[in-house]
PDB file of C-alpha atoms in Angstrom:
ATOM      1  CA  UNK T   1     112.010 101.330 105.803  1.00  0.00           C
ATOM      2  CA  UNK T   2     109.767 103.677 104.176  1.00  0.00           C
ATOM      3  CA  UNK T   3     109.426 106.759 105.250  1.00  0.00           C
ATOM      4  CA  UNK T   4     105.164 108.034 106.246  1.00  0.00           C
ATOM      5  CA  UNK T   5     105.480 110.599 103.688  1.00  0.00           C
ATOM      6  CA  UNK T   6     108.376 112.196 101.044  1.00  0.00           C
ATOM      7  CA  UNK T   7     108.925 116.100  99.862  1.00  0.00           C
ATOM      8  CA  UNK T   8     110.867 116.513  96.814  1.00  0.00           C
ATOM      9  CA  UNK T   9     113.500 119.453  96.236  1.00  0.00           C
ATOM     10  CA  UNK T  10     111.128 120.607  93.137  1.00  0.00           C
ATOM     11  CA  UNK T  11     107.694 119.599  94.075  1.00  0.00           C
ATOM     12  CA  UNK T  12     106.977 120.714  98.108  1.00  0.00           C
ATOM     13  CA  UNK T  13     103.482 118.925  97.949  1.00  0.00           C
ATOM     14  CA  UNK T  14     103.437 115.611 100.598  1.00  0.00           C
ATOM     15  CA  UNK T  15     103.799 112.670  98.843  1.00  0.00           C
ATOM     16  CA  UNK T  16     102.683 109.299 100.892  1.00  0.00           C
ATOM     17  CA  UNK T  17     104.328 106.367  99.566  1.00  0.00           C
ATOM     18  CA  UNK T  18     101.265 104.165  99.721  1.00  0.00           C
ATOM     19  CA  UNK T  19      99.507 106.476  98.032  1.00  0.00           C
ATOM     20  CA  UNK T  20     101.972 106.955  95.342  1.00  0.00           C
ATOM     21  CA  UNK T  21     101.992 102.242  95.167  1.00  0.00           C
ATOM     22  CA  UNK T  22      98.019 102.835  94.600  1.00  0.00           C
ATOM     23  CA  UNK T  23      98.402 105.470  91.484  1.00  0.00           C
ATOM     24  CA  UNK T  24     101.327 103.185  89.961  1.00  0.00           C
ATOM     25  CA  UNK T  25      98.970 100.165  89.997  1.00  0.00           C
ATOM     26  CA  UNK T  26      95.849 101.187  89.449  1.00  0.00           C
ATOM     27  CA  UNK T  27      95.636 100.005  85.961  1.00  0.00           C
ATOM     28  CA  UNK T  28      97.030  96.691  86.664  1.00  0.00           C
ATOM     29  CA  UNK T  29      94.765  96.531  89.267  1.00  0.00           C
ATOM     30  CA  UNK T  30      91.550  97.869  86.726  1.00  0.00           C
ATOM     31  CA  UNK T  31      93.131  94.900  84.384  1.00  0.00           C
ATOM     32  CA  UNK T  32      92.782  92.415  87.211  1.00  0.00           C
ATOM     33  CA  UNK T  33      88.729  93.302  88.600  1.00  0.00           C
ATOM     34  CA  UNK T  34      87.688  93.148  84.922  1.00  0.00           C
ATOM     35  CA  UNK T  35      89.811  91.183  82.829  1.00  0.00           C
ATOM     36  CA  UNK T  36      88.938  87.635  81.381  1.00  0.00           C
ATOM     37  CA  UNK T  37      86.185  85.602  82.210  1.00  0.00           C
ATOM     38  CA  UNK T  38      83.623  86.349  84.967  1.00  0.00           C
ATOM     39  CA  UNK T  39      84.529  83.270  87.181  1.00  0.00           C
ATOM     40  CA  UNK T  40      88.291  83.026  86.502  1.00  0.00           C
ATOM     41  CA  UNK T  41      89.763  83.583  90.136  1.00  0.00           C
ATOM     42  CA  UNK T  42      92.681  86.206  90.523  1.00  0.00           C
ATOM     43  CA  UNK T  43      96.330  84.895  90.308  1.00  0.00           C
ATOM     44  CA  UNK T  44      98.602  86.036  93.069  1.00  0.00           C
ATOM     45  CA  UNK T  45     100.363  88.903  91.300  1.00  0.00           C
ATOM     46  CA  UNK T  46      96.598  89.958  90.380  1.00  0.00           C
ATOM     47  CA  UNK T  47      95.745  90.520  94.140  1.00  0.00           C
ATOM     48  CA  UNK T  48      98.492  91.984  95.397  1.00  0.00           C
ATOM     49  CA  UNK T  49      97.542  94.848  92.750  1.00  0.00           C
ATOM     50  CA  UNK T  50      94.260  95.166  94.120  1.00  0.00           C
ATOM     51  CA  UNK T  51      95.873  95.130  97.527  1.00  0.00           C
ATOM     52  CA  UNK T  52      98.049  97.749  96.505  1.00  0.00           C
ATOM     53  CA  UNK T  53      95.941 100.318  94.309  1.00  0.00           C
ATOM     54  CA  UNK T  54      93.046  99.692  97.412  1.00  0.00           C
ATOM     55  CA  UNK T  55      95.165 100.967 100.252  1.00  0.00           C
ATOM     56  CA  UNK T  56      93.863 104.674  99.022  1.00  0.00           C
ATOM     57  CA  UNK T  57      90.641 106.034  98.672  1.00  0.00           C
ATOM     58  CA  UNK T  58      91.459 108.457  95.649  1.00  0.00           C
ATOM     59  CA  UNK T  59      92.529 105.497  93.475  1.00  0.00           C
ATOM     60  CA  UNK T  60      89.364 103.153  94.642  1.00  0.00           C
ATOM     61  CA  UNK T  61      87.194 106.579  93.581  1.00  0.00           C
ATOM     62  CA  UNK T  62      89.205 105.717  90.225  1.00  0.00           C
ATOM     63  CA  UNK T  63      87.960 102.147  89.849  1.00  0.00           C
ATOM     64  CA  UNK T  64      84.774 103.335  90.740  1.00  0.00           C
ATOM     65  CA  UNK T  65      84.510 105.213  87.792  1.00  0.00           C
ATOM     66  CA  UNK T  66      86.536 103.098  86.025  1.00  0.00           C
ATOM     67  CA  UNK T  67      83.804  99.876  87.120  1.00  0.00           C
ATOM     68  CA  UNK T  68      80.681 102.435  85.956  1.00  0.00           C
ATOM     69  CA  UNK T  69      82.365 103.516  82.704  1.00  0.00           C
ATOM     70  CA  UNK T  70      81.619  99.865  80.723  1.00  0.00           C
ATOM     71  CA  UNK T  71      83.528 100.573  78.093  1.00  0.00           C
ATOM     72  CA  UNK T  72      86.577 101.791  79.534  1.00  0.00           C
ATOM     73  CA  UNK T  73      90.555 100.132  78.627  1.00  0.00           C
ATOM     74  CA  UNK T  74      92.144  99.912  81.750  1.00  0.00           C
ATOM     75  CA  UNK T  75      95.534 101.338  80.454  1.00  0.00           C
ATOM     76  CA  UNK T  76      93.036 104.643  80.605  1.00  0.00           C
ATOM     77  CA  UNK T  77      92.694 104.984  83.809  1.00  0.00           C
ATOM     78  CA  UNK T  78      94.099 107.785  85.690  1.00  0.00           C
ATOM     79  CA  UNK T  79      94.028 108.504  89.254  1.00  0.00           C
ATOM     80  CA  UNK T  80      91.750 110.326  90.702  1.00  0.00           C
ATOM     81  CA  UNK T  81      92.625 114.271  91.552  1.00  0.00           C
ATOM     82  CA  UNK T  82      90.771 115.144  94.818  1.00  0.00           C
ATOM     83  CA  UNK T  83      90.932 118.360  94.751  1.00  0.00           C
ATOM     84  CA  UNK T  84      90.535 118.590  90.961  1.00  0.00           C
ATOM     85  CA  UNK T  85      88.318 115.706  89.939  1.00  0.00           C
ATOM     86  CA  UNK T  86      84.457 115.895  90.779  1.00  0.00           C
ATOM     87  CA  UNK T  87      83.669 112.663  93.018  1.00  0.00           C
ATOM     88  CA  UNK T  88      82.312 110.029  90.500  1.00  0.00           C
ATOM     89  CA  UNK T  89      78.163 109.823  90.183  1.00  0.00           C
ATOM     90  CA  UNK T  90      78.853 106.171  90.485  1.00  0.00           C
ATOM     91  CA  UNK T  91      79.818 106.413  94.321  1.00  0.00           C
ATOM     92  CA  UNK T  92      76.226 107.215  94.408  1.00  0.00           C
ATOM     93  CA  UNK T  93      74.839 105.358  92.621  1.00  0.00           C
ATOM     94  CA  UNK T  94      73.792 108.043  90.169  1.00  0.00           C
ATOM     95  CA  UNK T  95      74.391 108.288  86.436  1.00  0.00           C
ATOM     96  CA  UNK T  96      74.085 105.298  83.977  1.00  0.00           C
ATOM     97  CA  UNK T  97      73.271 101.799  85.096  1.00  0.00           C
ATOM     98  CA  UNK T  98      76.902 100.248  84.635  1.00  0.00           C
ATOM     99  CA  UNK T  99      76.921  96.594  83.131  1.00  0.00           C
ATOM    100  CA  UNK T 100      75.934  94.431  86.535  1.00  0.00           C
ATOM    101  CA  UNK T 101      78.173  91.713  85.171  1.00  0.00           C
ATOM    102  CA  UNK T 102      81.579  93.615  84.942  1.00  0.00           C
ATOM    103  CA  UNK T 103      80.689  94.964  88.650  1.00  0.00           C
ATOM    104  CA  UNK T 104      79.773  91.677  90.099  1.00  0.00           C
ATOM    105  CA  UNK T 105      82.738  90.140  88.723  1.00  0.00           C
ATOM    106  CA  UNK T 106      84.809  92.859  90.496  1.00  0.00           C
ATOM    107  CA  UNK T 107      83.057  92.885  93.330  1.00  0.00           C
ATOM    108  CA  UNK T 108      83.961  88.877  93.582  1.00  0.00           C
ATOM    109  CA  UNK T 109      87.476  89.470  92.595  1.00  0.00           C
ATOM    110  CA  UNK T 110      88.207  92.376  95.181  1.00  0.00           C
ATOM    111  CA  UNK T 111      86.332  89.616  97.654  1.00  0.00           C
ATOM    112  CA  UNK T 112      89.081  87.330  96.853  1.00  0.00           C
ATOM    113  CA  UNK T 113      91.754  89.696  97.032  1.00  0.00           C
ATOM    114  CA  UNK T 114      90.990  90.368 100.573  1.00  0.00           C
ATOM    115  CA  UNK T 115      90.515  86.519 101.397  1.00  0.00           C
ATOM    116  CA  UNK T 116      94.078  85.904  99.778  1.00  0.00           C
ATOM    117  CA  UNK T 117      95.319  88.134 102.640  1.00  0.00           C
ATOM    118  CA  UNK T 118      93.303  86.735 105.341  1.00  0.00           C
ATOM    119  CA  UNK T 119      94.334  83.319 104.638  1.00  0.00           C
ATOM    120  CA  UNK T 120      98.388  84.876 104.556  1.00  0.00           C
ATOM    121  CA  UNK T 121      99.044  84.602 101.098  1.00  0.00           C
ATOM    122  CA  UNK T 122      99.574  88.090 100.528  1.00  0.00           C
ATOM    123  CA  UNK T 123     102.454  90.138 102.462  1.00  0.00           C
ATOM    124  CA  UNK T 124     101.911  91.614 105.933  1.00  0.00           C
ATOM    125  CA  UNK T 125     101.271  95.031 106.684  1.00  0.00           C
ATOM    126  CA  UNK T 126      98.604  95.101 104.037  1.00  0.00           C
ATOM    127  CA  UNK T 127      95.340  95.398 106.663  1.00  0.00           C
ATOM    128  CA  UNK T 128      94.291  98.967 104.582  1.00  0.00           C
ATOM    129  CA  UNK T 129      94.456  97.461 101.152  1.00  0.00           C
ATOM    130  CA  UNK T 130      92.694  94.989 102.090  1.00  0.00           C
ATOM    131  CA  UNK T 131      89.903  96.582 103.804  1.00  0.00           C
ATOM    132  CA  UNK T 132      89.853  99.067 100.917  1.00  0.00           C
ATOM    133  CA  UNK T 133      89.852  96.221  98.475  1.00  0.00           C
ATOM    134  CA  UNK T 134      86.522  94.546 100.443  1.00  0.00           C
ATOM    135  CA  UNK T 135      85.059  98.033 100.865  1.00  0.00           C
ATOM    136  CA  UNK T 136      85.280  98.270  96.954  1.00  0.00           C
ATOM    137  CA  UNK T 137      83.661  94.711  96.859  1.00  0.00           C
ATOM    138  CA  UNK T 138      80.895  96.180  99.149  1.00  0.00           C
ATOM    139  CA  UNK T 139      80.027  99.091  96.830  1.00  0.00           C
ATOM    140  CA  UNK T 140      79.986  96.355  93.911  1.00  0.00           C
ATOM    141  CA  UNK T 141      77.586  94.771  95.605  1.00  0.00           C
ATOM    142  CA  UNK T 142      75.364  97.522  96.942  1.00  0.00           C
ATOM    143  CA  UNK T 143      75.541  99.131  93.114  1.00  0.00           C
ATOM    144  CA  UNK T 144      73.783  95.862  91.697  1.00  0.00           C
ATOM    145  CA  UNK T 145      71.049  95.632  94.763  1.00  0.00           C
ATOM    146  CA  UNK T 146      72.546  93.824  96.863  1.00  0.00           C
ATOM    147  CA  UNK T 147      72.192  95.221 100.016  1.00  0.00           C
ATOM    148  CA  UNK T 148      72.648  92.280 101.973  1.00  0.00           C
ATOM    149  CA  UNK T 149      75.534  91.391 100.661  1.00  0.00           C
ATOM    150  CA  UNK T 150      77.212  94.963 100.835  1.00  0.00           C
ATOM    151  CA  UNK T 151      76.239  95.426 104.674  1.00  0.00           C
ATOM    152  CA  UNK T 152      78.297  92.119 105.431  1.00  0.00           C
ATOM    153  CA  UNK T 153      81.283  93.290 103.136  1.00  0.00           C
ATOM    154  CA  UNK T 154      81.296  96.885 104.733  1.00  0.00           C
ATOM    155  CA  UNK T 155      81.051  95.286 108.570  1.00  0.00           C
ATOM    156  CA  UNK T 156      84.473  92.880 107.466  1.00  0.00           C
ATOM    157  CA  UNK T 157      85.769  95.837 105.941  1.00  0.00           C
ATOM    158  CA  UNK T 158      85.657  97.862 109.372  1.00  0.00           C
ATOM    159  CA  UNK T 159      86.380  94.855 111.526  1.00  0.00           C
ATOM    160  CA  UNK T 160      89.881  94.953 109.017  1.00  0.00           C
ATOM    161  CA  UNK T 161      90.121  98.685 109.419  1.00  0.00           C
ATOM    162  CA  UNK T 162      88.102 100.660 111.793  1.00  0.00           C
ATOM    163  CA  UNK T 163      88.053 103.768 109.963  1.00  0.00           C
ATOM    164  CA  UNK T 164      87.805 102.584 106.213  1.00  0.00           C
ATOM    165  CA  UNK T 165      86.256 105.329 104.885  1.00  0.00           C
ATOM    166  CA  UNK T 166      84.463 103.573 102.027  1.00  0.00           C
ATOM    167  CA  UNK T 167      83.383 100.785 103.944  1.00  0.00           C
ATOM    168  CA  UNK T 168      81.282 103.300 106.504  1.00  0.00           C
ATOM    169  CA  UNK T 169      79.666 105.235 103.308  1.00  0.00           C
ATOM    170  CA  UNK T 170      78.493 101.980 102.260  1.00  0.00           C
ATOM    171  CA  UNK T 171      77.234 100.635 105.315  1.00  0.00           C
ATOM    172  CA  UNK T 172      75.678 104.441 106.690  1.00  0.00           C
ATOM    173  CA  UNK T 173      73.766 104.442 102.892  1.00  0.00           C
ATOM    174  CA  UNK T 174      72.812 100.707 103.156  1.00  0.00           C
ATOM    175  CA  UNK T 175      71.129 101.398 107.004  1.00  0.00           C
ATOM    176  CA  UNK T 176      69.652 103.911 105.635  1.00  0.00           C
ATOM    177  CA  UNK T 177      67.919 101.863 102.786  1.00  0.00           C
ATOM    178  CA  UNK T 178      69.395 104.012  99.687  1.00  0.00           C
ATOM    179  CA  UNK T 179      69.356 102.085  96.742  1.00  0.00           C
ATOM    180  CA  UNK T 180      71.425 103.291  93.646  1.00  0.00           C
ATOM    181  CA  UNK T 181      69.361 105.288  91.029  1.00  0.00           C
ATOM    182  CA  UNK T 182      71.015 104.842  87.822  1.00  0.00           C
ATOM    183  CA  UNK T 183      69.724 106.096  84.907  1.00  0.00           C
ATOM    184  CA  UNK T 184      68.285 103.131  82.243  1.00  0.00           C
TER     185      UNK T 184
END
């Protein structure tokens, strides 16, 4: 079983063991949204890194930034420091226009990640990783102008996970008919 959260002898901050599975694959899971061609679909060992490095919101502020930064090697990525880290302008939708091919194509593949575990292909338990992976799908969406498209993904999202925290930013900026301003 494992345990809600950890302490070490040395280091008396809470760990969460989710939390620590979402910093340990984030760049696998960076590798995954972006690597290859546009339309190649994610293998299995693919999505369950999504899954994974999506079941907390300080790593999918990491692919956030990670997504906005075109150039970026995934074996760069680091996870994101909340209390040290300023929250990426990407969230929203603010600094330079990221290239709307790499961010559709992980916007599709987080998509599939969370349809892998609707259709049981994934393993159980996973309902937060994949709401956070389909929240991160809605963001792509809403950060190439597709509002539509990110409503839909952020209602799934919360109908996965109530309280996905991403999913209701997305959906309160999308009602309210925001549109990301990035810089050309």
């Amino acid at each position: 079983m494992i345990p809600a959260m950890t302490r070490s002898e040395h280091d008396q901050s809470v760990r969460y063991p989710r939390e620590i599975a979402a910093a340990v694959t984030l760049r696998a899971a960076c590798a995954a949204l972006t690597g290859g061609p546009g339309d190649r679909p994610l293998r299995s060992s693919e999505s369950v890194a999504v899954l994974t490095a999506c079941t907390a919101l300080a790593t999918r502020f990491a692919i956030i930034a990670f997504l906005a930064d075109g150039g970026a090697d995934p074996r760069s990525v680091r996870p994101f420091e909340p209390f040290h880290d300023e929250t990426p302008p990407a969230l929203l939708g603010r600094g330079p226009a990221p290239d709307p091919d790499r961010i559709r194509t992980a916007g599709e593949r987080a998509a599939d990640a969370w349809r892998s575990w609707r259709a049981g292909q994934d393993p159980d338990g996973w309902a937060a990783g994949a709401a956070g992976a389909l929240a991160l799908a809605s963001w792509c969406s809403w950060a190439v102008g597709s509002a539509e498209r990110a409503r839909i993904r952020a209602v799934y999202a919360l109908e996965t996970v109530p309280d996905e925290p991403l999913a209701g930013l997305v959906l309160r900026t999308v009602r309210a008919g925001n549109a990301p301003v990035w810089e050309r």
